[in-house]
XYZ file of C-alpha atoms in Angstrom:
767
model
C 77.671 132.677 105.871
C 78.088 129.828 103.524
C 78.907 130.337 100.176
C 78.123 127.885 97.599
C 80.123 127.006 94.090
C 78.332 124.906 91.452
C 79.450 123.099 88.383
C 78.041 120.837 86.024
C 78.863 116.895 86.225
C 76.961 113.285 85.860
C 77.903 109.732 85.989
C 78.232 106.479 87.552
C 80.601 104.368 89.990
C 81.144 102.354 93.024
C 83.140 102.705 96.263
C 83.926 99.917 98.386
C 83.172 99.439 101.940
C 86.119 98.727 104.537
C 85.019 98.708 108.176
C 85.262 102.342 109.609
C 88.641 102.379 108.175
C 89.754 105.873 110.568
C 92.956 106.961 109.185
C 91.953 106.074 105.577
C 92.413 109.593 104.733
C 94.568 112.160 106.682
C 96.128 115.646 106.295
C 98.428 117.856 108.601
C 99.319 121.600 108.982
C 102.047 122.766 111.248
C 99.850 122.621 114.385
C 97.054 120.430 113.648
C 96.202 116.770 112.095
C 93.145 115.856 110.536
C 91.530 112.253 110.119
C 88.745 110.786 108.635
C 86.279 107.542 108.380
C 86.580 106.704 104.499
C 84.993 103.309 105.135
C 82.078 104.509 107.427
C 78.919 104.108 104.815
C 76.101 103.826 107.417
C 76.816 106.426 109.693
C 77.119 109.951 109.636
C 80.791 110.613 109.198
C 82.982 113.251 111.119
C 86.534 114.092 110.445
C 88.678 114.318 113.751
C 91.073 117.193 114.308
C 94.010 116.695 116.857
C 96.208 119.879 118.215
C 99.419 119.745 118.769
C 98.500 122.445 121.725
C 96.839 119.779 123.598
C 99.100 117.375 123.368
C 98.113 115.649 120.258
C 94.389 115.188 121.690
C 91.211 115.575 119.988
C 90.558 119.143 119.645
C 87.126 119.529 117.620
C 85.150 117.261 115.252
C 83.964 118.560 111.902
C 80.470 117.289 110.544
C 77.786 118.440 108.076
C 75.109 115.939 107.821
C 72.899 113.655 109.761
C 72.954 111.257 106.828
C 75.834 108.589 105.504
C 77.533 111.012 102.886
C 80.998 109.691 103.157
C 82.243 112.874 104.359
C 86.000 112.819 105.034
C 86.416 110.769 101.864
C 89.268 113.065 100.885
C 91.217 115.779 103.034
C 93.549 118.495 102.138
C 94.968 120.915 103.948
C 97.047 124.051 103.331
C 97.302 126.997 105.943
C 94.373 128.051 107.616
C 92.462 126.112 104.764
C 90.854 122.547 104.945
C 88.717 121.166 101.901
C 86.873 117.860 102.963
C 85.396 115.429 100.462
C 82.051 113.819 100.844
C 81.589 111.638 97.585
C 78.589 109.732 98.555
C 76.447 109.711 95.481
C 76.308 112.913 93.272
C 79.054 114.274 96.142
C 80.441 117.686 97.336
C 83.377 119.289 98.900
C 83.210 121.331 102.157
C 85.426 124.390 102.852
C 86.735 125.204 106.103
C 88.815 127.832 107.356
C 90.173 128.548 110.833
C 89.458 131.941 112.607
C 92.339 134.048 114.267
C 91.005 132.445 117.647
C 91.779 128.688 116.222
C 88.206 127.447 115.715
C 87.329 125.750 112.284
C 84.174 126.588 110.628
C 82.472 125.698 107.092
C 82.596 128.737 104.759
C 81.551 127.202 101.347
C 80.462 124.220 99.618
C 81.619 122.879 96.302
C 78.902 121.084 94.748
C 77.279 120.156 91.284
C 74.498 122.338 89.809
C 72.934 119.693 87.425
C 74.765 116.663 89.790
C 73.032 112.955 89.671
C 73.483 109.789 91.780
C 76.927 108.266 90.747
C 79.215 111.217 90.354
C 81.194 110.833 93.569
C 82.153 114.174 93.361
C 85.126 114.918 96.176
C 86.645 111.457 95.850
C 89.897 112.874 95.773
C 91.245 116.249 95.965
C 94.605 118.124 95.720
C 95.015 121.599 97.020
C 98.024 123.963 97.093
C 96.604 127.049 98.637
C 95.649 128.677 95.528
C 94.030 125.944 93.040
C 92.267 122.729 94.334
C 91.539 119.641 92.091
C 88.619 117.712 92.725
C 87.790 114.555 91.218
C 84.292 112.889 90.338
C 85.208 109.257 89.739
C 81.809 108.354 88.495
C 81.873 111.050 85.554
C 82.021 109.701 82.162
C 80.685 106.687 82.997
C 83.035 105.927 85.363
C 85.743 107.081 83.374
C 86.292 109.816 85.832
C 86.783 113.635 85.795
C 88.661 116.513 87.184
C 87.588 119.688 88.386
C 89.762 122.723 88.508
C 88.773 125.298 91.152
C 90.735 128.792 92.015
C 90.540 130.778 95.051
C 90.841 134.378 94.894
C 92.133 136.703 97.722
C 89.090 136.670 99.393
C 89.211 133.217 99.970
C 86.076 132.413 97.560
C 86.537 129.538 95.096
C 85.236 129.608 91.481
C 85.274 126.630 88.941
C 87.835 127.679 86.109
C 88.186 124.432 84.457
C 87.462 120.393 83.690
C 90.261 117.771 82.967
C 89.085 114.624 81.451
C 90.585 112.116 79.439
C 89.272 109.499 76.794
C 89.902 105.756 76.884
C 90.761 105.636 80.635
C 89.605 104.343 84.014
C 89.482 105.906 87.351
C 90.975 108.839 85.969
C 91.445 111.231 89.301
C 91.632 108.206 91.948
C 94.590 109.848 93.176
C 95.963 113.207 92.329
C 98.971 115.461 93.685
C 99.650 119.549 92.542
C 102.909 121.039 93.223
C 104.529 124.531 91.859
C 101.814 124.534 88.923
C 102.404 120.923 88.132
C 99.844 118.216 88.865
C 99.866 114.450 88.514
C 96.796 113.065 87.866
C 96.520 108.859 88.596
C 94.878 106.693 87.029
C 95.815 102.887 88.469
C 93.033 100.964 87.549
C 93.691 101.712 83.691
C 94.776 99.022 81.061
C 93.928 95.861 83.363
C 94.794 97.718 86.302
C 98.411 98.581 84.705
C 97.825 102.068 85.990
C 98.818 105.189 83.925
C 99.810 108.899 85.066
C 98.668 112.045 83.098
C 101.016 115.065 83.646
C 99.366 118.232 83.534
C 100.963 122.233 83.652
C 98.981 125.029 84.886
C 98.617 128.008 82.170
C 96.717 130.642 83.832
C 93.863 129.290 85.390
C 93.607 126.185 83.075
C 95.736 122.991 83.060
C 97.379 121.761 79.904
C 98.491 118.056 79.450
C 102.038 117.889 78.776
C 102.616 114.201 78.740
C 101.777 110.817 80.666
C 103.817 108.435 82.113
C 103.289 104.302 82.191
C 105.110 101.497 83.076
C 106.344 98.639 81.233
C 103.783 96.863 78.972
C 104.514 93.809 80.783
C 103.705 94.799 84.366
C 100.251 93.656 84.807
C 98.229 94.424 87.710
C 100.588 96.950 89.638
C 98.431 99.999 89.640
C 101.306 102.486 88.740
C 99.792 105.667 90.034
C 98.261 104.134 93.552
C 99.981 107.114 95.335
C 101.917 109.847 93.784
C 104.235 112.841 94.984
C 105.882 115.696 93.218
C 109.156 117.589 94.527
C 112.962 118.231 93.918
C 112.371 118.575 89.977
C 111.181 114.846 90.420
C 107.966 112.584 90.075
C 107.319 109.763 92.558
C 104.814 107.334 91.416
C 103.746 104.230 93.929
C 103.128 100.797 92.206
C 102.280 98.702 95.185
C 100.486 95.525 93.819
C 103.690 94.765 91.408
C 105.436 91.681 91.808
C 103.154 89.408 93.951
C 102.371 93.031 95.893
C 105.749 93.597 96.800
C 105.465 96.875 95.545
C 107.543 99.597 93.871
C 108.414 103.428 93.626
C 108.630 104.536 90.061
C 110.911 107.876 90.177
C 111.317 110.436 87.257
C 113.517 113.150 87.079
C 112.478 116.569 84.798
C 114.270 116.741 81.711
C 115.183 120.226 79.942
C 111.761 120.140 77.568
C 109.706 119.696 80.797
C 109.210 116.055 80.389
C 110.579 113.293 82.551
C 113.321 111.042 82.584
C 113.116 107.304 84.288
C 115.435 106.952 87.053
C 116.215 103.686 89.312
C 113.096 102.449 91.102
C 113.191 102.509 94.837
C 112.209 99.215 96.889
C 111.546 97.873 100.272
C 115.087 96.949 102.135
C 113.766 93.247 102.212
C 111.094 92.714 99.613
C 108.081 91.019 101.014
C 105.134 89.353 99.236
C 101.927 91.370 100.106
C 104.104 94.579 101.522
C 102.565 96.741 99.416
C 105.648 99.160 99.282
C 104.198 102.505 97.508
C 100.931 102.517 98.871
C 101.420 105.798 100.186
C 103.863 108.361 99.244
C 105.132 112.160 100.426
C 107.944 114.233 99.286
C 108.925 117.094 101.517
C 112.418 118.971 102.458
C 114.026 116.573 100.550
C 112.748 113.565 101.777
C 110.631 110.785 100.336
C 108.164 109.003 102.673
C 106.846 105.824 101.427
C 104.300 103.646 103.075
C 104.491 99.808 103.038
C 101.462 99.010 105.204
C 101.723 95.075 104.368
C 105.074 94.427 105.466
C 105.703 92.415 108.390
C 102.711 89.851 107.857
C 100.237 93.309 107.635
C 101.937 95.006 110.499
C 103.263 97.857 108.141
C 106.051 100.287 107.899
C 107.028 103.832 106.673
C 110.433 104.537 104.586
C 112.215 107.604 104.556
C 114.579 108.286 101.487
C 117.065 111.400 101.944
C 117.817 113.039 98.773
C 121.748 113.965 98.560
C 122.451 115.405 95.218
C 122.099 113.199 92.789
C 121.399 109.910 94.675
C 119.761 108.698 97.712
C 122.258 109.328 100.461
C 119.986 107.862 103.510
C 117.352 105.653 104.146
C 115.285 104.704 107.465
C 112.620 102.252 107.894
C 110.011 102.921 110.674
C 107.655 100.580 112.341
C 104.992 101.589 114.932
C 105.516 101.041 118.446
C 101.846 101.902 119.352
C 99.824 100.323 116.291
C 100.695 96.573 116.950
C 99.472 93.543 115.207
C 97.866 93.577 111.716
C 97.712 97.468 111.955
C 98.962 98.379 108.221
C 100.849 101.081 109.525
C 101.754 103.322 106.296
C 98.478 102.894 104.567
C 98.119 106.626 104.303
C 100.690 109.753 104.869
C 100.563 113.277 105.718
C 103.743 115.252 106.061
C 103.961 118.987 107.071
C 107.181 120.451 108.273
C 108.084 118.456 111.771
C 104.731 116.933 112.100
C 103.447 113.616 110.421
C 100.443 111.809 110.834
C 100.341 107.903 109.414
C 97.248 105.841 108.692
C 97.111 102.215 110.446
C 93.744 101.343 108.963
C 94.108 97.485 110.268
C 94.141 98.398 113.839
C 90.982 96.641 115.620
C 90.504 94.180 112.938
C 90.099 97.480 110.016
C 88.259 100.035 112.058
C 91.392 101.747 112.162
C 93.766 104.363 113.687
C 96.270 107.309 113.050
C 99.673 107.609 114.482
C 100.930 111.244 114.886
C 104.934 111.498 114.661
C 106.965 114.746 115.595
C 110.437 115.464 114.809
C 113.010 116.423 117.570
C 115.903 114.770 117.090
C 114.448 112.096 115.194
C 111.177 111.054 114.189
C 109.315 110.117 117.395
C 105.704 108.535 117.691
C 103.728 111.031 120.019
C 99.848 109.657 119.792
C 98.137 106.671 118.231
C 94.414 108.197 118.095
C 91.216 106.131 117.260
C 87.345 107.233 116.788
C 84.260 106.524 118.452
C 82.707 103.098 117.959
C 80.050 103.777 115.328
C 76.992 101.152 115.094
C 73.174 100.829 115.279
C 71.591 101.769 118.870
C 69.862 98.652 120.389
C 66.028 98.083 119.604
C 64.356 96.895 123.267
C 60.906 97.399 125.063
C 58.721 96.653 122.461
C 57.996 94.318 119.101
C 58.300 96.273 115.752
C 56.079 95.153 113.424
C 57.577 94.551 109.537
C 55.154 97.272 108.082
C 55.075 98.652 104.144
C 58.258 96.575 103.927
C 60.578 97.796 106.954
C 60.937 97.501 110.671
C 63.204 100.611 111.890
C 64.796 100.851 108.643
C 65.454 97.024 107.837
C 63.563 95.549 104.882
C 61.463 92.874 105.588
C 58.332 90.439 104.661
C 56.360 89.279 107.104
C 59.004 88.919 109.804
C 58.792 91.159 112.828
C 61.614 92.824 114.644
C 61.555 91.871 118.520
C 64.524 92.794 119.247
C 68.371 93.974 118.564
C 71.773 93.927 120.564
C 74.510 95.406 118.711
C 77.888 93.629 119.162
C 79.736 96.339 121.215
C 76.941 95.695 123.804
C 77.375 92.048 123.950
C 81.286 92.578 124.902
C 82.497 93.279 121.500
C 85.545 95.205 121.588
C 86.615 97.968 119.065
C 86.301 96.215 115.686
C 84.535 92.906 116.840
C 81.921 91.418 114.753
C 79.555 88.848 115.439
C 79.455 85.587 113.482
C 78.032 82.360 114.710
C 75.162 81.839 116.680
C 73.141 78.798 118.753
C 70.726 78.247 121.185
C 70.207 76.451 124.530
C 67.336 76.256 126.616
C 67.759 75.514 130.162
C 65.878 72.220 131.240
C 65.656 73.517 134.857
C 64.203 77.280 134.388
C 62.648 76.761 130.709
C 64.991 80.159 130.068
C 66.462 80.642 126.615
C 69.706 81.897 125.866
C 71.467 82.907 122.581
C 75.241 81.902 122.235
C 76.405 84.421 119.839
C 80.261 83.866 118.566
C 82.222 86.911 118.422
C 85.734 87.606 116.813
C 86.839 88.163 120.210
C 84.725 85.730 122.491
C 81.299 84.216 123.324
C 78.679 86.092 124.065
C 75.334 84.631 126.332
C 72.126 86.592 125.961
C 69.451 85.545 127.961
C 66.185 85.987 125.563
C 63.597 84.196 127.533
C 61.702 88.080 127.400
C 62.736 88.535 123.831
C 61.463 92.335 123.945
C 64.234 92.836 126.262
C 67.186 90.433 126.000
C 69.781 90.301 128.984
C 73.632 90.068 128.059
C 74.516 87.769 131.021
C 78.016 87.169 130.371
C 81.248 86.760 128.504
C 83.619 83.948 127.724
C 86.949 85.336 126.253
C 88.896 83.469 123.440
C 91.394 81.313 124.738
C 94.456 82.824 126.280
C 97.214 82.891 123.914
C 95.031 82.627 120.825
C 93.893 85.752 118.397
C 90.686 87.207 117.172
C 89.268 85.525 114.620
C 86.425 86.128 111.998
C 85.460 82.343 112.408
C 83.914 81.173 115.790
C 81.448 78.205 115.964
C 79.411 76.903 118.906
C 77.205 73.991 119.558
C 75.535 72.485 122.743
C 75.429 69.018 124.203
C 74.459 67.885 127.473
C 74.132 71.354 129.082
C 77.356 72.509 127.662
C 78.790 74.569 125.081
C 81.463 73.381 122.328
C 83.171 76.289 121.061
C 86.206 76.497 118.223
C 87.786 79.122 116.122
C 89.433 78.817 112.867
C 92.682 80.879 111.952
C 93.057 81.514 115.985
C 96.329 79.935 116.733
C 96.531 77.656 119.897
C 92.671 78.118 120.386
C 91.687 74.645 120.930
C 87.793 73.447 121.969
C 86.286 75.551 125.040
C 84.020 73.593 126.966
C 81.575 75.530 129.075
C 79.259 74.249 131.628
C 76.455 76.698 130.420
C 74.278 75.943 133.919
C 76.341 78.462 135.238
C 74.251 81.331 133.414
C 71.622 80.086 136.334
C 74.028 81.543 138.974
C 74.854 85.124 137.603
C 73.669 87.586 139.674
C 75.590 90.658 138.579
C 75.313 91.147 134.533
C 77.646 90.736 132.438
C 79.880 88.195 134.117
C 83.278 86.897 132.403
C 83.236 83.249 132.609
C 86.401 80.498 132.029
C 86.001 77.304 130.356
C 85.182 74.433 132.227
C 87.312 72.189 130.235
C 89.758 72.422 127.450
C 90.380 70.295 124.762
C 93.731 70.813 123.147
C 93.996 68.192 120.496
C 93.098 70.546 117.842
C 94.392 74.330 117.562
C 92.321 75.903 115.276
C 89.086 74.605 113.605
C 86.608 76.076 111.304
C 83.512 74.423 112.729
C 82.340 72.067 115.432
C 79.875 69.495 114.416
C 77.879 67.431 117.138
C 75.541 64.576 117.243
C 73.210 64.689 120.219
C 72.093 61.253 119.336
C 75.481 59.580 119.857
C 77.639 61.940 122.115
C 80.287 62.559 119.644
C 81.895 65.932 118.127
C 83.273 66.376 115.328
C 85.910 69.313 114.190
C 86.340 69.835 110.979
C 88.347 71.849 109.047
C 91.205 71.660 111.758
C 94.508 73.539 110.801
C 97.578 75.048 112.352
C 98.581 72.038 114.679
C 97.213 69.087 116.613
C 95.464 66.648 114.829
C 94.091 68.062 111.983
C 92.999 64.707 110.422
C 93.722 66.742 106.987
C 90.519 69.140 107.953
C 88.296 66.167 107.520
C 86.205 64.798 110.514
C 88.412 65.117 113.825
C 86.154 62.734 116.277
C 85.895 63.572 120.166
C 83.785 61.522 122.539
C 81.886 63.868 124.714
C 79.457 61.503 126.109
C 81.214 63.131 129.128
C 81.316 66.786 128.248
C 83.920 67.657 130.940
C 86.487 65.255 129.828
C 86.154 65.290 125.832
C 88.529 62.441 124.371
C 89.979 61.792 120.978
C 88.318 59.244 119.030
C 89.770 58.945 115.588
C 89.948 60.476 111.916
C 87.879 60.223 108.824
C 88.678 61.947 105.842
C 87.805 61.214 101.974
C 90.826 62.293 99.839
C 88.798 62.212 96.806
C 87.386 65.628 97.893
C 88.636 69.170 99.315
C 90.731 71.953 97.429
C 93.816 70.244 98.402
C 92.423 66.394 98.198
C 92.753 65.879 101.801
C 89.466 65.298 102.543
C 88.983 68.955 104.035
C 85.441 69.357 105.233
C 84.233 73.113 105.884
C 80.898 72.098 107.894
C 78.875 68.895 108.139
C 75.980 67.064 109.883
C 76.096 63.968 111.601
C 72.955 61.857 112.444
C 71.751 58.856 113.806
C 70.124 57.952 109.928
C 66.555 57.204 109.553
C 65.751 57.762 106.327
C 64.347 55.895 103.694
C 67.751 53.804 103.041
C 67.104 50.934 104.949
C 71.093 49.461 104.242
C 72.117 52.548 106.626
C 69.009 53.001 109.125
C 70.457 53.327 112.511
C 73.871 54.029 111.460
C 76.050 57.051 112.282
C 75.988 59.140 108.870
C 77.700 62.409 108.010
C 77.218 64.479 105.260
C 80.009 66.937 104.746
C 80.172 70.019 102.674
C 83.860 69.621 101.406
C 84.899 72.352 99.571
C 84.368 70.518 96.149
C 81.849 68.040 96.882
C 79.456 66.742 99.095
C 80.755 63.793 101.127
C 78.707 61.101 102.596
C 80.514 58.732 105.145
C 79.298 56.010 107.867
C 81.500 56.814 111.025
C 79.542 54.447 113.563
C 82.473 52.681 113.791
C 85.362 55.389 115.009
C 88.436 53.119 114.403
C 86.965 52.031 110.751
C 84.800 55.120 109.451
C 84.008 54.638 105.493
C 83.062 56.915 102.726
C 80.177 56.049 101.327
C 79.605 58.534 98.378
C 80.935 61.793 97.199
C 78.852 64.120 94.740
C 79.896 67.177 92.549
C 77.689 69.330 91.019
C 77.412 72.051 88.407
C 79.709 75.162 88.537
C 80.893 74.540 91.920
C 83.178 77.136 93.182
C 83.330 76.460 97.684
C 80.922 74.011 99.019
C 79.833 75.408 102.520
C 77.250 74.074 104.311
C 73.701 71.907 104.323
C 71.402 70.586 106.262
C 68.864 67.392 106.245
C 65.106 67.331 106.287
C 63.611 65.848 109.278
C 63.069 62.682 107.066
C 66.572 62.151 106.171
C 65.435 62.099 102.677
C 66.523 65.519 101.143
C 69.732 67.595 102.047
C 69.645 71.047 101.286
C 73.236 72.563 100.812
C 74.630 76.228 100.046
C 77.886 76.973 97.870
C 79.475 80.160 99.292
C 81.476 81.112 96.208
C 79.214 80.935 93.373
C 77.275 83.771 93.679
C 80.550 86.140 94.044
C 82.298 84.807 91.406
C 79.051 85.470 89.299
C 78.500 81.562 88.162
C 74.879 81.932 88.788
C 72.317 84.310 88.224
C 70.765 84.291 91.824
C 71.281 83.250 95.304
C 71.478 79.235 94.543
C 70.475 76.323 96.759
C 71.266 72.762 96.047
C 68.786 70.805 96.927
C 69.958 66.626 96.791
C 67.773 63.546 97.318
C 69.664 61.459 99.588
C 67.334 58.733 99.950
C 69.922 56.173 98.551
C 73.218 57.334 100.628
C 75.681 55.285 98.271
C 74.249 57.322 95.161
C 73.072 61.074 96.095
C 71.022 62.658 93.162
C 71.081 66.461 92.678
C 67.377 67.088 91.739
C 67.169 70.700 91.867
C 69.084 73.882 91.954
C 66.743 76.274 93.378
C 67.856 80.153 92.242
C 66.474 82.882 94.404
C 65.473 86.648 93.169
C 68.402 87.619 95.370
C 72.074 87.763 94.208
C 73.546 87.592 97.549
C 75.630 85.044 98.787
C 73.876 82.342 101.048
C 76.028 80.956 104.299
C 74.323 79.026 106.614
C 70.897 77.229 106.604
C 68.893 75.125 109.013
C 65.532 73.409 108.665
C 62.493 73.311 111.117
C 59.668 70.870 109.997
C 58.936 72.494 106.515
C 60.645 75.470 106.633
C 64.393 76.196 105.759
C 65.945 79.118 107.349
C 68.917 80.663 105.343
C 71.329 83.337 106.557
C 72.589 84.863 103.986
C 75.460 87.886 103.558
C 73.489 90.875 101.998
C 70.145 89.820 102.115
C 69.880 88.316 105.925
C 67.339 85.873 107.026
C 65.359 84.160 104.224
C 62.423 81.856 104.907
C 61.578 79.200 102.731
C 58.547 76.760 102.505
C 59.889 72.964 101.315
C 56.646 71.481 101.788
C 57.132 70.450 98.180
C 60.901 69.578 98.800
C 61.817 70.034 95.180
C 60.149 73.207 94.917
C 61.261 75.892 97.661
C 58.981 78.906 98.030
C 60.242 82.028 99.759
C 57.581 82.936 102.483
C 59.316 85.803 104.550
C 62.319 87.735 105.196
C 64.342 90.197 107.423
C 67.332 91.665 105.958
C 69.803 92.663 108.463
C 72.117 94.530 106.155
C 70.469 97.974 106.382
C 71.747 99.279 103.172
C 73.665 97.738 99.566
C 77.356 97.993 100.010
C 77.551 98.416 103.517
C 79.447 95.083 103.769
C 78.713 92.127 105.884
C 75.296 90.196 106.094
C 74.000 87.494 108.279
C 76.397 84.755 109.249
C 73.854 82.344 111.072
C 70.509 81.639 112.445
C 68.907 79.318 114.908
C 65.199 78.985 114.850
C 64.418 75.937 117.230
C 63.199 77.589 120.392
C 60.350 76.210 121.655
C 59.019 80.191 122.008
C 59.171 80.103 118.287
C 61.700 83.455 118.024
C 64.242 83.453 115.463
C 67.587 84.415 116.494
C 70.129 85.615 113.829
C 73.897 87.198 113.816
C 74.687 89.689 111.058
C 78.525 90.407 110.854
C 78.662 94.174 111.470
C 75.373 94.583 112.885
C 74.799 92.189 115.980
C 72.156 89.915 117.552
C 68.436 90.153 116.186
C 65.507 88.271 117.435
C 63.139 87.988 115.038
C 59.350 86.394 114.898
C 57.764 85.087 111.954
C 54.293 85.982 111.059
C 51.771 83.221 110.961
C 50.974 82.197 107.485
C 47.065 83.840 107.524
C 48.517 87.462 108.249
């Protein structure tokens, strides 16, 4: 039978999403380990339980809802009792008890009788076997509150008090409770300097006995990000101090019940971004310290042994199982000879947890992960946009034809979708979506758009690394593929005619040719009219051209050859002419001086750059133009008559420089003197990413608001006429990366980072 304890609370706050973040919350008993998914905001979350008896393999899963309720956001275990925070909206804490047969069952739920959305009760939990502290970060208009629950001999919990603090922020973000003493952290207090409040238990109540703060000169260190108590001492993590090198403040109790500051603990070799002190546990005379940013994000765990009045021994341990940018040490739980360490960076932030046990020394015994969670595919029939939605996705005048999640297009755990382009086989008329993923390129046959077929995968270049950025264009039935921040990726060239020959899907392809004159590049631009490709944003090795136009002759796609560089040093953040993206065309616009020339329009971080690259040996800068409130000039596209250029800025919305999603409208009828004639501000406030133009329509792919279709019949007065939001819930992260609207069939394909490939159809204007 379930017992429910209710209390009165209300407020408002926001909690961030970060992939699944499996391992973002951990707990341990002497024979079991518990791991939660703190970043899962879209799907019903589970807490995974691993048993020593089974060799640290999964023994069961705990879940309470078919809705996304942030179950597992916080965990606290003691003996045969486990408390699980489910902090979505009003929030709750679920109490689990283990019976004599070792089975866990839910025995109570702690909720708020008059709760409102935004309380986030259950954001953090501290539990010592008798008393539970539960934070509600949304209480008091975001200042936070902590609720005290006492457990009687029968195991029932009763609300016995509430702790609040005036003039603070994030009160209760992290808590620790031991031997009647509670430390309650407010790491965002006072411009993120942080503050920790000290309370002593008196009966069923807690009385404040003091507060600890860092030196006033320490800004942004987040004092109180992690807490530990034991051995007459208090330990307070400050992982953001000193360029995020991190430190642990150490305090010893004095004779009056207060604390005296002792020398700080720091990493053996302080590294920028190490975040030493991000997690803390003190047990059996040993202080465990997580340093998840150490070793370029690989992470490490330190163990400091207390000997009399000093730290007599210290060890640093990296993980052999959680490799790469694993963030090993993000979270910690230690009980007796069992430890569990969160490694939330594994598989591009999907996360993992590493279980250690003490034999002669602490040794890793298993690395555990959760299942891939994602949306089910949508196939077999068009889903019409009705009453503003199609299968839960918000829409207007755009129907869902089909949907393929990333993990069903060859994407591994943590894989995400990015760029997309299209190819129509001239021999068969079949239409294909070429989908960039963080770990390769997928080829999807969308000829029958209601039943897309994943034909095969081209893995990323051997020796390169997975990357958020991958870009694809097509010329003469060949795909040209680059990736940014990917090491020695180079440019892959694949003969797409191979797709005709696949008999057993999905196939694994190899590139037809590999171009090694660049290593990483942010984008690849192709002018089909001249047979030249332009790698932009090149870095990491090879001929970077300062990040400007690295020009490649691809008239023979199987034998690309370097043709020269162009860069306008008046543009780019470092004044190297870095171009984030560009469009290159044989110009046929109204400027008679440049008709028939090869013109490139670059979105160069700080400005619009226009150049004449007809003569690859002597390219010429024609113009550069800046605009108000520039943050990051990102990408743009010409109208079909080459009179207007529509451009987006990727940084103005998140920096709140503009009131809504902004599209810059340039009159380029005089290429030597482009004029900004309109700043179109949409009703949405999300970040615009890539846009393309077909006829009198502009197709925008935007983070957080999906595909937006605008009528530009009157070029200086765009009007939105339809949309399909590929991001199902606000705050879920990601969103539409790019779109390709050029198939003769009329379908529109869109990639959404956390979701996958959408095949859409715009409604006729009269419906």
